[in-house]
Coordinates of N, CA and C in Angstrom, one line a residue:
Chain A
X248 N -12.5 5.3 -15.4 CA -12.1 3.5 -15.6 C -10.9 3.7 -14.2
X249 N -10.4 2.8 -13.9 CA -9.7 2.6 -12.7 C -8.0 3.0 -12.8
X250 N -7.9 3.2 -12.1 CA -6.2 4.4 -13.0 C -5.3 3.0 -12.7
X251 N -6.0 1.4 -11.4 CA -5.1 0.7 -12.1 C -5.6 -0.5 -12.1
X252 N -5.5 -1.8 -13.3 CA -6.2 -2.5 -13.2 C -5.3 -4.1 -12.6
X253 N -5.7 -4.7 -12.1 CA -6.2 -6.2 -11.8 C -7.1 -7.3 -11.6
X254 N -6.4 -8.1 -12.6 CA -8.1 -9.3 -12.0 C -7.9 -10.1 -10.9
X255 N -8.8 -9.9 -9.7 CA -8.9 -10.3 -8.4 C -8.4 -11.3 -8.3
X256 N -9.0 -12.7 -9.8 CA -7.8 -13.9 -9.3 C -9.6 -14.1 -8.4
X257 N -9.5 -15.8 -7.7 CA -7.9 -16.8 -7.4 C -7.4 -17.2 -8.6
X258 N -5.6 -16.7 -9.0 CA -5.1 -17.4 -10.0 C -4.6 -18.6 -9.5
X259 N -4.3 -20.0 -9.7 CA -4.3 -21.5 -9.2 C -3.3 -21.5 -9.9
X260 N -2.5 -22.0 -9.1 CA -1.0 -22.5 -9.9 C -0.6 -23.8 -8.8
X261 N 0.1 -24.8 -9.6 CA 1.0 -26.1 -8.9 C 1.6 -25.4 -8.6
X262 N 2.4 -26.0 -7.2 CA 3.6 -26.3 -7.2 C 4.8 -25.8 -7.7
X263 N 5.5 -25.6 -7.8 CA 6.9 -25.5 -8.7 C 6.1 -24.7 -10.6
X264 N 5.0 -24.6 -10.5 CA 5.0 -23.9 -12.1 C 5.7 -22.1 -12.1
X265 N 5.0 -21.9 -13.2 CA 5.1 -20.6 -12.9 C 3.9 -19.5 -13.2
X266 N 3.9 -18.3 -11.6 CA 3.1 -18.2 -11.8 C 2.6 -16.0 -12.8
X267 N 1.3 -16.3 -13.1 CA 2.2 -14.8 -14.0 C 0.3 -13.8 -13.7
X268 N 1.2 -12.9 -13.3 CA 0.4 -11.3 -12.5 C 0.3 -10.2 -13.5
X269 N -1.3 -10.2 -13.9 CA -0.8 -8.9 -14.8 C -1.7 -7.4 -13.9
X270 N -1.6 -6.4 -14.4 CA -1.8 -5.1 -14.4 C -1.6 -4.2 -14.8
X271 N -2.8 -3.4 -15.8 CA -2.6 -2.6 -16.9 C -2.9 -1.0 -15.5
X272 N -2.2 0.2 -16.3 CA -2.1 1.2 -15.7 C -2.9 2.8 -16.7
X273 N -3.6 3.5 -16.6 CA -4.1 4.2 -16.8 C -3.3 5.9 -17.6
X274 N -2.4 6.0 -16.5 CA -2.0 7.2 -16.0 C -0.5 7.0 -17.7
X275 N -0.3 7.7 -18.5 CA 0.4 7.8 -19.2 C 2.4 8.4 -18.6
X276 N 2.0 9.5 -17.6 CA 2.4 9.5 -17.1 C 3.4 9.0 -15.8
X277 N 2.3 8.0 -15.9 CA 3.8 7.1 -14.3 C 5.1 6.7 -14.9
X278 N 5.5 7.0 -14.4 CA 7.2 6.8 -14.7 C 7.3 5.3 -13.2
X279 N 7.0 4.8 -12.5 CA 7.9 4.3 -11.5 C 6.3 3.3 -11.0
X280 N 6.8 1.8 -10.7 CA 6.0 0.8 -10.8 C 6.4 -0.6 -9.3
X281 N 5.3 -0.1 -8.6 CA 5.2 -1.3 -7.8 C 5.0 -2.6 -7.6
X282 N 4.9 -4.3 -7.3 CA 4.9 -5.3 -6.5 C 5.1 -5.3 -5.4
X283 N 3.3 -5.4 -5.0 CA 3.6 -5.5 -3.0 C 2.7 -7.0 -2.7
X284 N 3.2 -7.7 -2.2 CA 2.9 -8.5 -1.7 C 2.3 -8.7 -0.6
X285 N 0.9 -8.9 0.1 CA 0.3 -8.7 1.4 C -0.4 -10.1 1.6
X286 N -0.1 -11.2 2.8 CA -0.6 -12.4 3.3 C -1.8 -11.6 4.3
X287 N -2.6 -12.5 3.9 CA -4.4 -11.9 4.9 C -4.3 -11.8 6.2
X288 N -4.8 -10.3 6.7 CA -4.4 -10.0 7.6 C -3.2 -8.9 8.3
X289 N -2.4 -9.0 6.8 CA -0.9 -8.6 6.9 C -1.0 -7.4 6.3
X290 N 0.1 -6.1 6.3 CA 0.4 -5.6 6.3 C 1.1 -5.3 4.3
X291 N 1.2 -4.4 3.5 CA 1.4 -5.2 2.3 C 3.3 -4.7 2.2
X292 N 4.3 -6.2 1.5 CA 5.6 -5.6 1.6 C 5.8 -5.9 0.1
X293 N 6.9 -4.8 0.0 CA 7.0 -4.7 -1.4 C 8.6 -6.6 -2.3
X294 N 8.0 -5.8 -3.2 CA 8.3 -7.4 -3.6 C 9.7 -6.8 -5.1
X295 N 8.7 -6.1 -5.7 CA 9.9 -5.4 -6.7 C 9.4 -4.0 -6.7
X296 N 10.3 -3.1 -8.1 CA 10.0 -2.3 -8.0 C 10.4 -1.9 -9.9
X297 N 10.3 -1.5 -10.3 CA 10.3 -1.1 -12.1 C 10.4 0.1 -12.4
X298 N 11.2 0.6 -12.6 CA 10.8 2.4 -13.5 C 11.0 2.1 -15.1
X299 N 12.2 0.9 -15.5 CA 12.3 1.6 -17.7 C 11.3 -0.1 -17.7
X300 N 11.2 0.3 -19.1 CA 10.7 -0.4 -20.5 C 11.9 -1.7 -20.2
X301 N 11.4 -3.0 -20.1 CA 11.6 -4.2 -20.1 C 11.4 -5.3 -18.8
X302 N 12.9 -6.1 -18.5 CA 12.5 -7.0 -17.9 C 13.1 -6.3 -16.6
X303 N 13.1 -6.9 -15.4 CA 13.9 -6.6 -13.9 C 14.0 -7.9 -13.3
X304 N 15.2 -8.7 -12.8 CA 14.6 -10.2 -12.1 C 15.2 -10.0 -11.0
X305 N 14.9 -10.8 -10.0 CA 15.1 -10.2 -8.3 C 15.3 -12.3 -7.6
X306 N 16.0 -13.2 -8.2 CA 15.5 -14.0 -7.3 C 14.3 -14.8 -8.1
X307 N 13.4 -15.5 -7.3 CA 12.4 -16.1 -8.5 C 10.7 -15.0 -8.9
X308 N 11.9 -14.2 -9.0 CA 10.6 -13.1 -9.3 C 11.2 -12.4 -10.2
X309 N 10.5 -11.9 -11.8 CA 10.8 -10.8 -12.7 C 9.5 -9.8 -12.7
X310 N 10.1 -8.7 -12.5 CA 9.4 -7.9 -13.5 C 9.2 -7.3 -14.6
X311 N 8.1 -7.3 -15.2 CA 8.3 -6.6 -17.1 C 7.6 -5.5 -16.6
X312 N 7.9 -4.5 -18.0 CA 7.2 -3.2 -17.3 C 6.9 -2.8 -19.1
X313 N 6.0 -2.4 -19.7 CA 5.7 -1.4 -21.5 C 5.1 -0.7 -21.3
X314 N 5.3 0.6 -21.3 CA 5.6 1.9 -21.2 C 4.5 2.1 -22.4
X315 N 4.2 1.4 -23.3 CA 4.0 1.7 -24.9 C 2.7 1.3 -24.4
X316 N 2.5 0.1 -23.6 CA 1.0 -1.0 -24.1 C 0.4 -0.6 -22.0
X317 N 1.2 0.2 -21.6 CA 0.4 0.8 -20.4 C 0.0 -0.4 -19.2
X318 N 1.2 -1.5 -19.2 CA 1.4 -2.4 -18.8 C 2.2 -3.6 -17.5
X319 N 2.4 -3.5 -16.7 CA 3.0 -4.0 -16.2 C 2.5 -5.7 -15.4
X320 N 3.3 -6.7 -14.9 CA 3.2 -7.7 -15.0 C 4.9 -8.5 -14.0
X321 N 3.9 -9.1 -13.5 CA 5.4 -9.9 -12.3 C 4.9 -11.3 -12.4
X322 N 6.4 -12.2 -12.7 CA 6.6 -14.0 -13.3 C 6.9 -14.5 -11.7
X323 N 6.2 -15.4 -11.4 CA 7.0 -16.2 -9.9 C 7.6 -17.2 -10.1
X324 N 8.7 -17.4 -10.6 CA 9.1 -18.8 -11.1 C 9.0 -19.8 -9.8
X325 N 9.4 -20.8 -10.4 CA 9.3 -21.9 -9.0 C 8.0 -21.7 -8.0
X326 N 7.1 -22.0 -8.2 CA 6.1 -21.4 -7.2 C 5.9 -21.8 -5.9
X327 N 5.8 -21.8 -4.7 CA 5.8 -22.3 -4.1 C 4.3 -21.9 -3.1
X328 N 3.4 -22.7 -1.8 CA 2.6 -22.5 -1.4 C 3.0 -21.3 -0.6
X329 N 4.3 -21.3 -0.5 CA 3.9 -20.3 0.5 C 4.3 -18.6 -0.6
X330 N 4.1 -18.5 -1.0 CA 4.0 -17.8 -2.6 C 2.4 -17.6 -2.7
X331 N 1.6 -17.6 -1.9 CA 0.4 -17.9 -1.6 C 0.0 -16.8 -1.1
X332 N -0.6 -15.3 -1.4 CA -0.9 -14.6 -1.1 C -1.7 -13.4 -1.6
X333 N -2.1 -12.5 -1.7 CA -2.8 -11.3 -2.4 C -1.7 -10.3 -3.0
X334 N -1.5 -10.3 -4.3 CA 0.5 -9.5 -4.8 C -0.6 -8.3 -5.2
X335 N 0.0 -6.7 -5.0 CA -1.0 -5.6 -4.9 C 0.8 -5.3 -6.3
X336 N -0.7 -4.3 -7.1 CA -0.4 -3.7 -8.4 C 0.0 -2.3 -7.5
X337 N 1.4 -0.8 -8.4 CA 0.8 -0.1 -7.7 C 1.6 0.8 -8.4
X338 N 1.5 2.7 -9.0 CA 2.1 2.6 -10.0 C 1.7 4.6 -9.5
X339 N 3.1 5.2 -9.2 CA 3.4 7.3 -8.9 C 2.0 7.4 -10.2
X340 N 1.1 8.5 -9.6 CA 0.7 9.4 -11.1 C 1.6 9.9 -11.0
X341 N 1.6 11.0 -12.0 CA 2.5 12.1 -12.5 C 2.3 13.2 -11.0
X342 N 1.5 12.8 -10.4 CA 1.3 14.2 -9.4 C 2.1 13.0 -7.9
X343 N 2.5 12.6 -8.1 CA 3.2 11.1 -7.1 C 2.2 10.8 -6.1
X344 N 1.5 10.7 -6.8 CA 0.0 10.0 -5.7 C 0.7 8.5 -6.2
X345 N 0.7 7.0 -5.2 CA 0.5 6.3 -5.5 C -0.5 5.3 -5.2
X346 N -0.6 4.7 -6.3 CA -2.4 4.4 -6.4 C -2.6 2.8 -6.8
X347 N -3.0 2.3 -6.3 CA -3.0 0.9 -6.3 C -4.2 0.3 -6.7
X348 N -3.8 -1.0 -7.3 CA -5.0 -1.9 -7.7 C -5.7 -2.5 -6.2
X349 N -6.5 -3.2 -7.2 CA -7.7 -4.4 -5.8 C -6.8 -5.7 -5.8
X350 N -6.0 -6.2 -6.4 CA -5.0 -6.9 -6.0 C -5.2 -8.7 -6.0
X351 N -4.7 -9.4 -6.8 CA -4.6 -10.7 -7.3 C -4.3 -11.8 -6.5
X352 N -5.2 -12.9 -6.3 CA -5.1 -13.5 -5.3 C -4.5 -14.3 -5.8
X353 N -3.4 -14.7 -5.5 CA -3.1 -16.4 -5.8 C -2.7 -17.0 -4.8
X354 N -3.4 -18.4 -5.7 CA -3.0 -19.8 -4.6 C -2.1 -20.7 -5.6
X355 N -0.9 -21.4 -4.5 CA -0.3 -22.3 -4.8 C -0.4 -23.6 -4.2
X356 N -0.8 -24.6 -5.2 CA -1.2 -25.5 -4.4 C -0.7 -26.9 -4.2
X357 N 0.3 -27.3 -3.3 CA 1.1 -28.5 -3.1 C 1.1 -29.4 -3.8
Chain B
X280 N 11.7 -7.6 11.1 CA 11.6 -6.4 12.1 C 11.0 -4.7 11.6
X281 N 9.9 -4.5 11.2 CA 9.8 -3.8 10.1 C 10.1 -2.0 10.8
X282 N 10.4 -1.6 9.9 CA 11.4 -0.3 10.5 C 10.6 1.2 10.4
X283 N 8.8 0.9 10.1 CA 7.6 1.3 10.3 C 6.6 0.6 11.7
X284 N 6.8 1.6 12.4 CA 6.3 1.0 13.9 C 4.9 1.4 14.0
X285 N 3.3 1.1 13.7 CA 2.4 1.4 14.2 C 1.4 0.8 15.4
X286 N 0.9 1.6 16.3 CA 0.0 1.6 17.2 C -1.4 2.2 17.8
X287 N -2.3 1.2 17.9 CA -2.2 0.3 19.0 C -2.6 -0.8 16.8
X288 N -2.3 -2.4 17.6 CA -2.7 -2.9 16.4 C -3.6 -3.2 16.3
X289 N -5.0 -3.5 17.4 CA -6.5 -3.7 17.4 C -6.8 -2.7 17.9
X290 N -7.9 -1.8 17.1 CA -8.5 -1.3 18.4 C -10.0 -1.3 17.8
X291 N -10.9 -1.3 19.1 CA -12.7 -1.1 19.0 C -13.0 0.2 20.1
X292 N -13.3 0.8 18.7 CA -14.1 2.3 19.5 C -16.0 1.9 19.2
X293 N -16.8 3.2 20.1 CA -17.5 3.3 20.2 C -17.7 5.2 18.5
X294 N -19.0 5.0 18.6 CA -19.0 6.1 18.0 C -18.9 7.4 18.1
X295 N -18.6 7.7 19.8 CA -19.1 8.4 20.5 C -16.9 8.8 21.2
X296 N -16.4 8.0 20.9 CA -15.5 7.7 21.0 C -14.2 8.8 20.6
X297 N -12.7 9.1 21.1 CA -12.2 9.4 20.4 C -11.1 8.8 20.8
X298 N -10.5 8.7 19.9 CA -8.8 7.7 19.8 C -7.7 8.1 19.3
X299 N -6.8 7.3 19.2 CA -5.5 7.9 18.0 C -4.4 6.8 17.6
X300 N -4.0 7.0 16.4 CA -3.2 6.0 16.2 C -1.5 7.0 15.8
X301 N -1.1 5.9 16.1 CA 0.4 6.0 16.3 C 1.1 5.8 15.3
X302 N 1.7 6.5 14.2 CA 3.0 5.5 13.4 C 4.6 6.5 13.9
X303 N 5.5 5.2 13.8 CA 6.9 5.5 13.5 C 7.6 4.9 13.1
X304 N 8.6 6.2 12.0 CA 9.6 5.0 11.6 C 11.1 5.8 11.7
X305 N 11.7 4.1 11.4 CA 12.7 4.1 12.5 C 14.0 4.2 10.5
X306 N 13.4 5.0 9.6 CA 14.7 4.9 8.5 C 14.7 5.7 8.0
X307 N 15.1 7.3 8.7 CA 15.2 8.3 8.3 C 14.8 9.2 7.3
X308 N 12.9 8.8 7.0 CA 12.3 9.2 5.9 C 11.8 10.4 6.1
X309 N 11.7 11.4 4.9 CA 10.9 12.4 4.6 C 9.6 12.5 4.6
X310 N 9.5 11.4 4.2 CA 7.4 11.6 3.8 C 6.9 10.6 4.8
X311 N 5.8 10.6 4.9 CA 4.9 9.7 5.9 C 3.6 9.8 5.1
X312 N 2.4 8.5 4.8 CA 1.7 8.4 4.4 C 0.1 7.9 5.4
X313 N -1.1 8.3 5.4 CA -1.9 7.2 5.9 C -2.8 7.3 5.0
X314 N -3.0 5.4 5.1 CA -3.7 4.7 3.7 C -5.0 4.2 4.5
X315 N -6.2 3.8 4.2 CA -7.4 3.3 4.6 C -6.9 1.7 3.5
X316 N -7.5 0.5 4.7 CA -7.2 -0.7 3.5 C -9.4 -1.5 3.8
X317 N -9.9 -1.1 3.3 CA -11.5 -2.2 3.1 C -11.3 -2.8 2.6
X318 N -11.9 -3.7 3.2 CA -12.0 -5.0 2.1 C -12.5 -4.8 0.5
X319 N -12.5 -6.0 -0.2 CA -12.4 -5.9 -1.6 C -12.1 -4.3 -2.3
X320 N -11.4 -3.6 -1.9 CA -11.3 -2.1 -2.1 C -10.1 -1.7 -2.2
X321 N -9.7 -1.0 -3.3 CA -7.9 -1.0 -3.0 C -7.2 0.1 -2.1
X322 N -6.3 -0.1 -1.7 CA -5.7 0.8 -0.5 C -6.4 2.4 -1.5
X323 N -6.9 3.2 0.0 CA -7.2 4.4 -0.4 C -6.0 5.4 0.4
X324 N -4.7 6.2 -0.3 CA -4.8 7.2 -0.1 C -5.3 8.4 0.9
X325 N -4.9 8.4 2.0 CA -5.2 9.5 2.9 C -5.2 10.9 3.8
X326 N -4.1 10.7 3.6 CA -3.1 12.2 3.9 C -1.8 11.8 3.9
X327 N -0.6 13.1 3.3 CA 0.7 12.9 3.3 C 0.9 14.0 3.7
X328 N 3.0 14.1 4.0 CA 3.0 14.2 4.5 C 4.4 14.9 4.2
X329 N 5.2 15.8 4.1 CA 6.8 15.2 3.6 C 7.7 16.8 4.3
X330 N 8.2 15.9 5.1 CA 9.0 17.0 6.0 C 7.9 17.5 6.9
X331 N 7.4 17.0 7.5 CA 6.2 17.4 8.3 C 4.8 18.3 7.8
X332 N 5.2 18.8 6.5 CA 4.3 19.2 6.1 C 3.3 18.8 4.9
X333 N 1.8 18.9 5.2 CA 0.7 18.6 4.9 C 0.3 18.6 3.5
X334 N 1.3 17.6 2.4 CA 1.0 17.9 1.1 C -0.2 17.2 0.6
X335 N -0.7 16.5 0.9 CA -2.2 15.1 0.5 C -2.6 15.7 1.8
X336 N -4.7 15.7 0.6 CA -5.8 15.3 1.8 C -6.8 15.4 0.7
X337 N -6.8 14.1 0.3 CA -7.5 12.9 -0.1 C -9.0 13.1 -0.1
X338 N -9.9 14.4 0.3 CA -11.2 14.4 0.5 C -11.5 13.2 1.4
X339 N -10.7 13.2 2.4 CA -10.7 13.1 4.2 C -11.8 13.8 5.0
X340 N -13.0 12.5 5.3 CA -14.1 13.4 6.2 C -13.1 14.5 7.6
X341 N -13.2 15.2 8.0 CA -13.1 15.4 9.0 C -13.1 14.5 10.6
X342 N -13.6 14.0 10.6 CA -13.5 13.0 11.6 C -12.2 12.4 11.7
X343 N -11.7 12.7 10.8 CA -10.0 12.0 10.7 C -9.0 13.1 10.6
X344 N -8.1 13.6 11.7 CA -7.2 14.6 11.8 C -5.7 13.8 12.3
X345 N -5.2 14.6 10.8 CA -3.5 13.7 11.0 C -3.0 14.9 12.0
X346 N -1.8 14.1 12.4 CA -1.3 15.5 13.1 C 0.5 15.2 13.0
X347 N 1.6 15.5 12.8 CA 2.9 15.4 12.3 C 3.5 15.9 12.6
X348 N 3.9 15.7 13.9 CA 5.1 16.4 14.3 C 6.5 16.6 14.5
X349 N 6.9 15.6 13.7 CA 7.9 16.0 13.2 C 8.1 14.3 12.3
X350 N 9.5 14.3 11.4 CA 9.4 14.1 10.2 C 9.3 12.3 10.3
X351 N 9.4 12.0 12.1 CA 9.6 10.2 12.6 C 8.2 9.9 13.3
X352 N 7.0 11.1 13.1 CA 6.2 10.1 14.0 C 4.8 10.7 13.1
X353 N 4.2 9.9 13.3 CA 2.4 10.6 12.4 C 1.3 10.1 13.5
X354 N 0.7 11.1 13.9 CA -0.6 10.6 14.2 C -1.9 10.7 13.5
X355 N -2.8 10.0 14.0 CA -3.8 9.9 13.7 C -5.2 10.2 14.6
X356 N -6.1 11.5 14.2 CA -7.1 11.4 15.4 C -7.9 11.1 14.7
X357 N -9.0 10.5 15.7 CA -10.3 9.8 15.5 C -11.5 10.5 16.1
X358 N -12.2 11.1 15.9 CA -13.7 11.3 16.7 C -14.8 10.9 15.8
X359 N -15.4 10.5 16.7 CA -17.2 10.5 16.4 C -17.3 9.6 14.8
X360 N -16.9 8.7 14.8 CA -16.6 7.8 14.1 C -18.3 6.9 13.4
X361 N -17.9 6.2 12.2 CA -18.8 5.5 11.2 C -18.3 4.2 11.7
X362 N -19.8 3.5 11.3 CA -19.3 1.8 11.4 C -18.7 2.2 10.0
X363 N -18.7 2.0 9.2 CA -18.4 1.9 7.6 C -16.6 3.0 7.7
X364 N -16.3 3.3 8.9 CA -14.6 3.1 9.0 C -14.2 2.5 9.5
X365 N -14.9 1.4 10.2 CA -14.3 0.1 10.5 C -13.0 -0.5 8.9
X366 N -12.0 -0.6 9.6 CA -10.9 -0.7 8.2 C -10.0 -0.8 9.0
X367 N -8.8 -1.3 8.1 CA -7.3 -1.6 8.5 C -6.6 -0.3 8.1
X368 N -5.6 0.4 9.1 CA -5.7 1.8 8.6 C -3.7 1.3 8.8
X369 N -3.3 1.7 7.7 CA -2.0 1.2 7.3 C -1.5 2.9 7.0
X370 N 0.0 2.9 7.8 CA 0.7 3.9 7.4 C 2.2 3.4 6.5
X371 N 2.6 4.3 6.0 CA 3.9 4.2 5.3 C 5.1 5.1 5.1
X372 N 6.4 5.1 4.7 CA 7.4 5.8 4.6 C 7.7 6.0 3.9
X373 N 8.5 7.1 3.3 CA 9.2 6.9 1.6 C 10.8 8.3 2.6
X374 N 12.2 7.4 1.6 CA 12.8 9.0 1.5 C 12.5 10.2 1.1
X375 N 11.6 9.9 -0.3 CA 11.3 11.3 -0.8 C 9.7 11.3 -1.2
X376 N 8.7 12.2 -1.9 CA 7.7 11.7 -2.0 C 7.9 11.4 -3.3
X377 N 7.4 10.3 -3.8 CA 7.4 9.7 -5.1 C 8.6 7.9 -5.1
X378 N 9.0 7.6 -3.8 CA 10.3 7.0 -3.2 C 9.1 5.9 -3.1
X379 N 9.9 4.6 -3.4 CA 9.5 3.4 -2.8 C 8.7 3.8 -1.1
X380 N 7.7 3.0 -0.8 CA 6.9 3.7 0.9 C 7.3 2.1 1.6
X381 N 7.4 2.0 2.5 CA 7.4 0.9 3.4 C 6.3 1.2 4.1
X382 N 5.8 -0.1 4.2 CA 4.5 0.1 5.1 C 4.6 -0.7 6.7
X383 N 3.6 0.1 7.5 CA 3.9 -0.1 9.2 C 2.7 -2.1 9.2
X384 N 2.6 -2.9 10.4 CA 2.0 -2.8 9.8 C 0.2 -3.0 10.3
X385 N 0.1 -2.1 10.6 CA -2.0 -1.6 10.5 C -2.3 -1.6 11.3
X386 N -3.2 -0.8 11.8 CA -4.0 -0.9 13.0 C -5.7 -1.8 12.3
X387 N -6.2 -2.1 13.2 CA -7.2 -2.7 12.5 C -8.6 -2.4 13.4
X388 N -9.5 -1.3 13.2 CA -9.9 -0.7 13.5 C -12.1 -0.9 13.4
X389 N -12.0 -1.1 14.8 CA -13.6 -1.9 14.4 C -14.4 -0.6 14.8
X390 N -15.5 -0.2 14.4 CA -16.2 0.9 15.1 C -18.0 0.3 15.0
X391 N -18.0 0.4 16.7 CA -19.4 -0.9 16.6 C -20.1 0.7 17.0

């Protein structure tokens, strides 16, 4: 079983819509979770981090965490073509090792 | 402008060459990391340094040799690489272990 799982996509949404990206993790000891955005050929850029159950909002981005279900999500409101990228979910394991999913490719069409 | 700088940005080397990748962070962080990113695979942690001391070697082949002379600099020495080592090599740093990691732009390595 992969430690952090994401649907590889692509997830296609029209401009202005809400994009919903999902991630599950296997280590119940994980306490901190991260979403990175990676444009093609570029390095990962931190978008959000979340440590507590519930929602965390920052501008057009909302991260959601449900530790009981071992589920993390990222919502992007009013999606823009510039949001088209691969979104990486990551979680620290109990050994302080940051484990990444394979990423979900998001395509926002004008 | 990223606080983590990697050089070179691109590197082409033969299987018998020796080269080094350099990473420098200007964030005052104490932990530094090397990752490998290959197509269609998740980022793979290679090495972790905390206060200059190596705390993690994720079963990396000995043809990759890290060096951390101080908390701001990290090197990855490469020798007798294989074509399957071609990938994007990313350096990251964090304030402490378990904290948010910030990535450099990466070195795109091609082994011929």
